[in-house]
XYZ file of C-alpha atoms in Angstrom:
617
model
C 48.179 -4.829 -5.459
C 47.071 -7.204 -3.299
C 44.059 -9.700 -4.025
C 42.349 -9.228 -1.172
C 42.220 -5.261 -1.189
C 40.843 -5.426 -4.547
C 38.296 -7.919 -4.949
C 39.341 -11.527 -6.571
C 37.863 -10.395 -9.767
C 39.627 -7.038 -10.335
C 42.864 -8.803 -9.201
C 42.510 -11.040 -12.038
C 41.714 -7.948 -14.524
C 45.008 -6.996 -13.465
C 47.003 -9.651 -13.776
C 45.386 -11.144 -17.069
C 45.963 -7.603 -18.825
C 49.827 -7.500 -17.367
C 50.328 -11.107 -18.811
C 48.885 -9.035 -22.472
C 50.793 -6.425 -22.361
C 53.366 -7.923 -21.640
C 53.142 -10.831 -24.606
C 51.802 -8.044 -26.795
C 55.835 -6.519 -26.556
C 57.650 -10.107 -27.201
C 59.053 -9.751 -23.188
C 57.301 -12.571 -21.585
C 58.986 -14.461 -18.930
C 58.627 -17.877 -17.176
C 59.340 -15.917 -13.567
C 55.453 -13.278 -14.559
C 53.572 -16.627 -13.536
C 55.012 -16.466 -10.203
C 52.877 -14.817 -7.760
C 54.992 -13.684 -5.049
C 54.572 -9.730 -5.117
C 58.301 -9.486 -5.006
C 58.968 -11.437 -8.278
C 56.710 -9.847 -10.185
C 57.914 -6.650 -9.771
C 61.232 -8.075 -10.747
C 59.581 -9.378 -13.498
C 59.015 -5.886 -14.592
C 62.347 -4.904 -13.243
C 63.918 -7.114 -15.718
C 62.035 -5.375 -18.290
C 62.234 -2.053 -17.305
C 63.789 -0.248 -20.090
C 60.872 -1.137 -22.515
C 58.535 -0.158 -19.503
C 59.729 2.246 -16.512
C 62.685 3.529 -18.181
C 66.053 2.762 -16.808
C 66.737 3.044 -12.724
C 67.666 1.074 -9.814
C 65.846 -2.076 -8.811
C 65.250 -1.118 -5.373
C 63.722 2.243 -6.741
C 60.986 0.372 -8.167
C 60.509 -1.459 -5.222
C 61.134 1.999 -3.376
C 58.581 3.868 -5.865
C 56.006 0.845 -6.035
C 55.937 0.745 -2.157
C 55.584 4.074 -1.881
C 52.433 4.027 -4.700
C 50.656 1.080 -2.955
C 50.591 3.097 0.076
C 49.408 6.030 -1.518
C 46.858 4.123 -2.748
C 45.974 2.420 0.341
C 45.290 5.253 2.641
C 43.383 6.219 -1.104
C 40.934 3.118 -0.703
C 40.553 3.557 2.921
C 38.675 7.092 2.011
C 37.079 5.890 -0.846
C 35.940 2.562 0.687
C 31.940 2.454 -0.385
C 32.673 3.871 -4.091
C 35.282 1.339 -4.291
C 33.056 -1.186 -3.130
C 30.539 -0.232 -5.689
C 33.350 -0.027 -8.820
C 34.268 -3.711 -7.742
C 31.316 -4.956 -8.640
C 30.835 -3.019 -11.296
C 34.132 -4.712 -12.428
C 33.038 -8.028 -11.248
C 29.929 -7.743 -13.351
C 31.740 -6.749 -16.748
C 34.579 -9.401 -16.327
C 31.608 -11.822 -16.388
C 30.068 -10.957 -18.530
C 33.557 -11.138 -20.679
C 34.279 -14.496 -19.505
C 30.585 -15.309 -21.673
C 32.267 -14.131 -25.347
C 33.292 -15.856 -27.193
C 36.876 -15.988 -27.429
C 38.101 -13.435 -30.429
C 40.533 -13.731 -32.811
C 43.630 -13.274 -32.621
C 43.931 -10.061 -34.498
C 41.527 -8.532 -33.402
C 43.218 -8.704 -30.271
C 44.149 -4.924 -29.916
C 40.431 -3.738 -30.683
C 37.982 -2.348 -28.649
C 38.403 -5.242 -25.447
C 42.111 -3.523 -24.521
C 41.440 -0.029 -25.339
C 37.948 -0.624 -22.078
C 41.029 -2.263 -19.936
C 44.591 -1.048 -21.129
C 46.001 -0.612 -17.657
C 49.672 0.157 -19.241
C 49.072 2.502 -21.465
C 46.203 4.814 -19.793
C 48.262 6.072 -17.221
C 46.185 9.647 -16.263
C 42.948 7.487 -15.344
C 44.104 3.712 -13.048
C 40.794 1.054 -13.273
C 39.985 2.651 -9.988
C 38.995 5.886 -10.965
C 37.296 4.351 -13.829
C 33.877 4.403 -13.041
C 31.856 4.001 -16.681
C 34.573 1.119 -17.277
C 31.885 -0.495 -19.018
C 28.812 1.566 -19.692
C 29.945 0.898 -23.596
C 27.718 -2.807 -23.065
C 25.134 -1.142 -21.749
C 22.055 1.198 -24.279
C 20.195 3.936 -22.651
C 16.670 4.217 -23.219
C 17.072 8.023 -22.594
C 20.311 8.937 -24.958
C 20.441 12.630 -23.216
C 21.538 11.392 -19.754
C 24.971 9.315 -19.545
C 25.039 7.661 -16.318
C 22.956 7.816 -13.186
C 26.157 7.405 -10.670
C 24.906 9.603 -7.599
C 29.096 9.707 -6.015
C 29.991 10.921 -9.789
C 31.302 14.393 -8.570
C 31.571 16.173 -11.969
C 27.791 15.081 -12.202
C 26.786 18.082 -9.962
C 28.637 21.025 -11.562
C 25.731 22.349 -12.794
C 22.008 22.306 -12.121
C 21.110 20.628 -14.917
C 23.119 17.888 -14.398
C 22.277 17.816 -10.397
C 18.460 17.334 -12.430
C 19.082 14.249 -14.119
C 20.973 12.407 -11.083
C 18.136 13.046 -8.972
C 15.558 11.957 -11.748
C 18.256 8.686 -11.763
C 15.195 6.193 -11.408
C 13.516 6.732 -14.483
C 16.454 5.885 -16.661
C 16.754 2.038 -17.337
C 19.548 0.379 -19.063
C 20.323 -2.686 -21.522
C 22.273 -5.469 -21.840
C 22.222 -8.374 -23.713
C 23.420 -10.895 -22.196
C 23.403 -15.137 -23.506
C 19.933 -15.825 -21.141
C 17.728 -12.976 -23.181
C 18.241 -9.359 -21.961
C 19.157 -7.961 -18.792
C 16.704 -5.333 -17.256
C 18.147 -2.859 -14.313
C 17.538 0.464 -13.254
C 16.764 2.886 -9.667
C 14.625 3.681 -7.705
C 13.675 6.113 -4.721
C 11.895 4.963 -1.694
C 8.876 6.803 -0.738
C 9.126 10.354 1.311
C 7.234 9.794 4.100
C 7.580 8.722 8.389
C 8.247 5.162 8.213
C 10.240 5.360 5.488
C 12.870 7.396 7.969
C 11.023 4.707 10.613
C 13.205 2.042 8.274
C 16.945 4.116 8.060
C 17.186 5.212 11.458
C 18.154 2.586 13.891
C 16.382 3.149 17.769
C 19.775 1.556 19.153
C 22.137 3.649 18.146
C 24.931 4.298 21.131
C 25.769 7.476 18.923
C 22.543 9.561 19.620
C 18.925 9.824 20.129
C 18.357 10.597 16.721
C 16.625 7.259 15.030
C 14.689 6.303 18.920
C 12.732 9.669 17.898
C 11.882 9.168 14.201
C 10.824 5.495 16.008
C 8.554 7.265 18.790
C 7.303 10.315 15.986
C 6.378 7.222 13.557
C 4.449 4.998 16.064
C 2.267 8.074 17.186
C 1.950 8.878 13.291
C 0.394 5.236 13.171
C -1.350 5.445 16.201
C -2.529 9.098 14.980
C -3.949 7.554 11.946
C -5.466 3.916 12.884
C -7.304 6.818 16.122
C -8.594 9.033 13.664
C -9.890 5.793 11.605
C -11.498 3.409 14.370
C -13.311 6.724 16.003
C -15.138 7.190 12.447
C -15.629 3.798 12.933
C -17.615 3.634 16.041
C -19.558 6.783 15.527
C -20.405 4.408 12.031
C -21.902 1.686 14.100
C -23.117 3.277 17.167
C -25.114 5.290 14.545
C -27.876 4.346 11.872
C -27.716 0.928 10.595
C -26.196 0.296 6.876
C -29.289 1.253 4.745
C -31.018 -1.450 2.599
C -33.229 0.455 1.156
C -33.038 0.185 -3.184
C -30.358 2.493 -4.296
C -30.238 3.682 -7.839
C -28.235 2.978 -10.973
C -25.985 6.173 -11.049
C -25.148 5.649 -7.110
C -24.192 1.878 -7.546
C -21.728 2.878 -10.807
C -20.523 5.763 -8.664
C -19.404 3.143 -5.506
C -18.232 0.753 -7.814
C -15.865 3.602 -8.993
C -14.756 4.943 -6.167
C -13.849 1.358 -4.617
C -11.401 0.755 -7.379
C -9.957 4.244 -7.072
C -9.639 3.402 -2.788
C -7.400 0.889 -3.859
C -5.770 2.240 -6.881
C -4.992 5.597 -5.046
C -3.873 4.214 -1.618
C -0.205 4.501 -2.172
C 0.886 3.691 1.242
C -0.275 -0.273 0.543
C 1.409 -0.276 -2.880
C 4.484 1.623 -1.972
C 4.744 -0.983 1.484
C 4.189 -4.119 -1.137
C 6.696 -2.877 -3.328
C 9.521 -2.220 -0.680
C 9.235 -5.362 0.802
C 9.380 -7.176 -2.789
C 12.056 -5.393 -3.679
C 14.304 -5.995 -0.495
C 13.188 -9.644 0.196
C 15.287 -11.270 -2.008
C 18.192 -9.469 -2.280
C 20.737 -8.459 0.749
C 20.367 -4.732 -0.343
C 18.590 -3.757 2.747
C 22.147 -4.184 4.729
C 23.594 -1.091 2.911
C 19.596 0.474 3.059
C 19.743 0.899 6.507
C 23.887 0.417 7.295
C 23.988 -2.886 8.407
C 27.015 -5.212 8.670
C 26.704 -8.493 8.850
C 29.710 -10.282 11.163
C 29.746 -13.038 8.360
C 28.630 -12.455 4.932
C 27.076 -15.305 3.438
C 27.909 -14.985 -0.076
C 31.549 -16.072 0.758
C 30.851 -19.304 3.265
C 30.551 -22.257 1.529
C 27.749 -23.966 2.792
C 28.147 -27.439 1.735
C 31.261 -27.537 3.869
C 28.573 -27.567 6.967
C 27.124 -30.734 5.992
C 26.736 -33.151 8.960
C 28.823 -30.605 11.278
C 26.327 -30.841 14.929
C 25.921 -26.806 15.380
C 26.875 -26.687 19.637
C 23.584 -24.669 21.937
C 24.100 -21.035 21.105
C 22.371 -20.906 25.096
C 24.263 -23.241 26.759
C 27.944 -23.258 28.373
C 30.736 -24.895 26.769
C 34.288 -24.304 27.004
C 35.949 -23.145 23.756
C 38.392 -25.571 22.932
C 35.970 -28.320 23.586
C 34.637 -27.466 19.540
C 36.393 -28.515 16.162
C 37.085 -25.513 14.151
C 33.882 -26.626 11.831
C 31.603 -25.950 14.690
C 33.045 -22.539 15.735
C 32.333 -21.380 11.742
C 29.191 -22.669 11.340
C 28.144 -21.777 15.281
C 29.566 -17.922 14.162
C 27.781 -18.380 11.040
C 24.188 -19.895 12.475
C 24.505 -16.061 14.993
C 25.444 -13.944 12.224
C 22.411 -15.406 10.170
C 19.849 -15.106 12.693
C 21.104 -11.569 13.394
C 20.333 -10.728 9.780
C 16.834 -11.688 10.075
C 15.993 -10.079 13.699
C 17.671 -7.027 12.099
C 15.483 -7.735 8.635
C 12.015 -7.882 10.809
C 12.594 -4.932 12.978
C 14.320 -2.026 10.845
C 12.331 -3.319 7.140
C 9.742 -5.407 8.184
C 7.959 -3.792 11.006
C 7.821 -0.203 9.236
C 6.746 -1.396 6.417
C 3.970 -3.889 8.177
C 2.697 0.045 10.045
C 2.442 1.101 6.762
C 0.452 -1.844 5.417
C -1.871 -1.669 9.076
C -2.786 1.903 8.334
C -2.947 1.214 5.114
C -5.388 -1.018 5.409
C -7.725 -0.175 7.900
C -7.954 3.622 6.266
C -9.079 1.472 3.374
C -11.374 -0.501 4.644
C -13.021 2.686 6.646
C -13.558 4.802 2.827
C -14.863 1.311 1.977
C -17.754 1.146 4.577
C -18.501 5.093 4.390
C -19.016 5.120 1.085
C -21.804 1.635 0.905
C -23.165 4.076 3.947
C -23.366 6.887 1.076
C -26.842 7.168 -1.064
C -25.767 10.222 -2.359
C -23.139 11.425 -5.411
C -22.403 14.516 -4.495
C -21.570 13.248 -0.676
C -19.915 9.638 -2.208
C -17.265 11.893 -3.609
C -17.045 14.577 -0.567
C -16.461 11.670 1.600
C -14.295 9.783 -0.832
C -11.964 12.931 -0.500
C -12.243 13.462 2.928
C -11.211 10.282 4.645
C -8.127 10.136 2.308
C -6.796 13.176 3.912
C -5.895 10.489 7.080
C -3.958 8.214 4.877
C -1.360 11.437 3.998
C -0.700 12.018 7.673
C 2.706 10.188 7.140
C 3.502 12.121 4.142
C 2.567 15.619 5.833
C 4.902 14.652 8.651
C 8.027 13.838 7.274
C 7.523 17.724 4.815
C 7.525 19.238 8.364
C 10.209 16.852 9.649
C 12.080 17.980 6.625
C 11.436 21.597 6.926
C 13.232 21.257 10.762
C 10.058 21.655 12.396
C 11.239 19.108 14.419
C 15.280 20.233 14.718
C 17.858 20.157 12.362
C 18.900 16.370 13.379
C 15.757 14.829 12.545
C 15.828 16.946 9.518
C 19.242 15.896 8.590
C 17.490 11.533 8.730
C 14.220 13.508 6.202
C 17.388 14.177 4.089
C 19.435 10.824 4.762
C 16.490 8.652 3.936
C 15.126 10.999 0.578
C 18.529 10.010 -0.896
C 18.507 6.664 -0.092
C 18.157 4.216 -3.068
C 17.266 0.360 -4.533
C 18.657 -1.020 -7.553
C 15.269 -2.708 -9.431
C 16.250 -5.429 -11.307
C 13.323 -5.565 -13.702
C 13.953 -9.554 -14.057
C 12.385 -10.247 -10.805
C 9.073 -11.979 -11.878
C 8.094 -12.729 -8.123
C 8.519 -9.765 -7.125
C 6.512 -8.375 -10.212
C 3.852 -10.594 -9.321
C 4.215 -10.769 -5.625
C 2.743 -6.784 -5.813
C 0.251 -7.395 -8.451
C -1.465 -10.503 -7.292
C -1.717 -8.064 -4.047
C -3.291 -5.364 -5.548
C -5.135 -7.892 -7.236
C -6.427 -9.598 -3.996
C -7.603 -5.954 -2.929
C -9.795 -4.895 -5.544
C -11.579 -8.743 -5.719
C -12.209 -8.547 -1.776
C -13.582 -5.006 -2.226
C -15.320 -5.395 -5.072
C -16.839 -9.258 -3.264
C -18.067 -7.353 -0.015
C -19.955 -4.660 -1.629
C -21.394 -7.532 -4.018
C -22.924 -8.746 -0.849
C -24.132 -5.503 0.827
C -26.177 -4.901 -3.129
C -27.413 -8.352 -2.860
C -28.431 -7.843 0.292
C -30.625 -4.252 -0.461
C -32.356 -6.080 -3.778
C -32.706 -9.991 -2.571
C -32.656 -9.972 1.262
C -32.069 -12.552 4.088
C -31.419 -12.752 7.580
C -29.017 -9.722 7.863
C -32.369 -7.817 6.320
C -34.902 -9.527 8.435
C -33.003 -8.170 11.412
C -31.922 -4.908 9.989
C -35.599 -3.903 9.472
C -36.346 -4.656 13.030
C -33.931 -2.698 14.419
C -34.475 0.420 12.787
C -38.181 0.375 12.384
C -39.156 -0.813 15.456
C -42.478 0.765 15.390
C -43.620 -0.307 12.101
C -44.620 -3.915 13.672
C -46.897 -2.151 15.816
C -48.559 0.256 13.506
C -49.676 -2.959 11.334
C -50.514 -5.056 14.428
C -53.046 -1.837 14.681
C -54.207 -2.480 11.273
C -54.586 -6.484 11.449
C -56.823 -5.985 14.495
C -59.442 -4.593 11.928
C -58.420 -6.231 9.501
C -57.635 -3.194 7.662
C -54.663 -4.948 5.649
C -53.568 -6.611 3.416
C -50.713 -9.093 4.821
C -51.695 -12.653 5.643
C -51.571 -12.956 9.569
C -53.088 -15.993 9.670
C -54.269 -17.147 13.255
C -53.272 -14.058 14.539
C -56.056 -13.891 17.266
C -55.666 -17.644 18.128
C -51.584 -17.084 18.333
C -49.915 -14.061 18.233
C -46.448 -15.772 17.944
C -47.073 -15.771 14.649
C -47.649 -12.335 14.177
C -43.772 -12.090 14.469
C -42.914 -13.831 11.990
C -45.567 -13.412 9.524
C -44.421 -9.538 10.156
C -41.081 -10.434 9.419
C -41.531 -12.087 6.300
C -43.928 -9.678 4.767
C -42.348 -6.140 5.480
C -38.915 -8.199 4.165
C -40.626 -8.821 0.654
C -42.274 -5.703 0.395
C -39.441 -3.270 1.780
C -37.763 -1.277 -1.012
C -39.196 -3.903 -3.887
C -39.734 -1.345 -5.828
C -43.652 -0.805 -5.375
C -45.620 1.437 -3.000
C -47.395 -1.116 -0.506
C -49.748 1.451 1.799
C -49.726 -1.094 4.019
C -46.219 0.089 4.869
C -46.490 3.523 4.004
C -45.950 5.704 6.825
C -42.757 7.093 8.524
C -42.546 4.544 11.101
C -42.261 2.253 8.381
C -39.582 4.416 6.389
C -42.265 4.894 3.710
C -42.082 1.494 2.407
C -37.765 1.946 1.765
C -38.472 4.814 0.425
C -40.710 3.223 -2.452
C -43.916 5.540 -1.359
C -41.403 8.585 -0.242
C -42.706 11.863 -1.785
C -39.303 12.161 -4.288
C -41.033 8.394 -6.037
C -44.147 11.265 -6.747
C -42.904 13.197 -8.768
C -46.461 14.469 -10.099
C -47.943 15.391 -6.551
C -48.151 19.339 -6.316
C -49.069 20.765 -3.511
C -48.604 24.392 -1.609
C -46.734 22.716 1.406
C -44.901 19.506 0.500
C -43.837 19.164 4.485
C -47.229 18.299 5.659
C -46.859 14.912 3.922
C -45.688 12.245 6.300
C -46.043 14.509 8.854
C -47.425 11.761 10.771
C -51.517 13.467 10.256
C -53.957 13.169 7.424
C -54.478 16.207 5.610
C -56.813 15.078 2.951
C -57.936 17.210 0.188
C -55.010 17.557 -2.474
C -53.061 15.974 -0.378
C -55.137 12.334 0.111
C -54.503 11.680 -3.202
C -52.689 8.813 -5.300
C -50.037 11.281 -7.011
C -48.972 12.382 -3.503
C -49.152 8.048 -1.858
C -51.946 9.546 0.181
C -51.036 12.708 2.307
C -47.543 10.215 2.390
C -49.164 7.614 3.980
C -50.562 9.470 6.988
C -54.107 9.300 5.411
C -53.829 4.661 4.791
C -55.976 3.998 8.046
C -58.909 6.960 7.243
C -59.309 5.886 3.440
C -59.690 2.100 4.506
C -61.242 2.691 7.438
C -63.508 5.635 6.890
C -63.511 6.968 2.896
C -64.053 3.661 1.488
C -67.027 3.188 3.759
C -68.403 6.709 1.974
C -67.460 8.950 4.906
C -65.805 11.920 3.205
C -64.921 14.858 5.533
C -62.653 17.592 4.732
C -60.073 17.593 8.069
C -59.570 13.672 8.782
C -57.977 13.710 11.715
C -61.088 15.402 13.697
C -62.031 12.084 13.351
C -62.113 9.999 16.446
C -60.040 12.598 18.058
C -62.490 12.324 21.632
C -64.743 15.184 20.309
C -68.106 14.804 18.369
C -67.551 17.265 15.461
C -71.642 16.581 14.374
C -72.756 17.489 11.187
C -70.691 15.319 7.990
C -68.278 13.817 11.015
C -71.991 12.344 13.068
C -72.836 9.905 10.674
C -73.495 6.086 9.806
C -70.897 6.211 6.989
C -68.256 7.811 9.699
C -69.386 5.511 12.518
C -70.669 8.656 14.287
C -67.410 10.771 14.147
C -65.287 7.255 15.053
C -67.169 7.208 18.543
C -66.431 10.343 19.227
C -70.575 11.174 19.172
C -72.033 8.082 21.047
C -74.225 9.181 23.845
C -72.332 10.510 27.243
C -69.860 11.935 24.488
C -68.411 16.201 24.550
C -69.698 17.862 21.479
C -67.836 20.725 19.423
């Protein structure tokens, strides 16, 4: 058979085996070196008694041609299988050429048994798919082969399972440069993989376009849900800058790490791009064929050849043959790049974008949560958004969108990628990106924690936004000098109050100590420093009365209860510290003169209610 049908490497193997056979039988002649097909057949006819037996020359020629036509017909039917086997044979020939030349006594050894074309009439080299399997050492000895096209591998369920789990098989073979690792991996089962394998511009049917429409709608659904939740968080309460406990911070750090590691869409997109960007397997994966194969073009011969304008008008006869070839080669190269960008890069880019947005959403929700149980629940609930693309794929695979889309889903599940484990570029790229996202997440989270502990301009703006009435409360205290904050020149220059208040509130807020000036509800109980949760010794009949805005006195107005949750702070400084003890402090200065113990000098005559002209109770 001719070399352009079988490939140069395989044709060389056939000629080499023919020459070895003639040499071994002592029938080699000078004519065997001729490359004309009929002369080669004539050489065989001259020695037909030793090789083919008796018969006329023309009969042998007719038989040879009929066999060739039959082989052509079979090759046309199994072209895809043939090309893969030729590729394996080329690799085998390359490996054999690297090995040292054996001794003459070993010519009839194992190597001749692997590719003895003359004696193995029942199995031609084309049908021997595992011709070089002896050179490999399988890590899993229970599986002999992972060839998806082998018809015998589907005879029973056990062998079918081996074919399905082919991705777990890793083969080794020794070369001069070291150990070469090869394996097969399946594509992830999601709608973005279907987009990569489907052609939206197909002229045969609209199936590929329908797949892309479903994929884009899925992307918009995932991103839309994430943006809606982010807007709700942005329009709600600001980020909590109250000091959090150690367990909450440990839980936040663990959940942030799990967010990156469990974001499978992000890892899959990076893995697929890193595997396909350095090879040409993406063409076979998406069913794309180049007009000119760059691997068989000698690019060096184009050096110095001017590329003609691809969009200009010119006469074809004005171009030289090399200019035409270079023009066609450049056009084919750009066509390949456009196909890779739109068919491979865009679907994986959409997957990465939605994955990063969902990751950012989970990160924001995590740092907003101040309860460990709510932290785990929010993380689990929001992670469903990143699983929408896989659920849509399952619906398509179950024929919810019709049989044609179901066939596309099943076809994408059967697509595989040959993984070269010596591809250090791909592994380094994947590891670097995952490490980048982990480090970025922890750096941002660390900035939030640093703001909670130390503060800064962001904290000052946050406090003024979340507690706008706290400033008015402190201003009322400062008028009567009932505050420990140093508001210098307050009466002379009111503008200094805003600056001093912001500085004092920022330092005192959530610093682990209860500052009575901010121990009120409008100031957030000093960032939970004075909240009831921080005072377990407070034993009162009704804890809801603590911090309700009314000073209840009695057992509520104690240090264990943080002075009624801050409600009695003003009363204690203005009245009780002066010797005024009353059962209901809220009756003081209520515009009604209550008399008795309230109408005393220590109580400032019921806080001014019992002055002449007042209403007496």
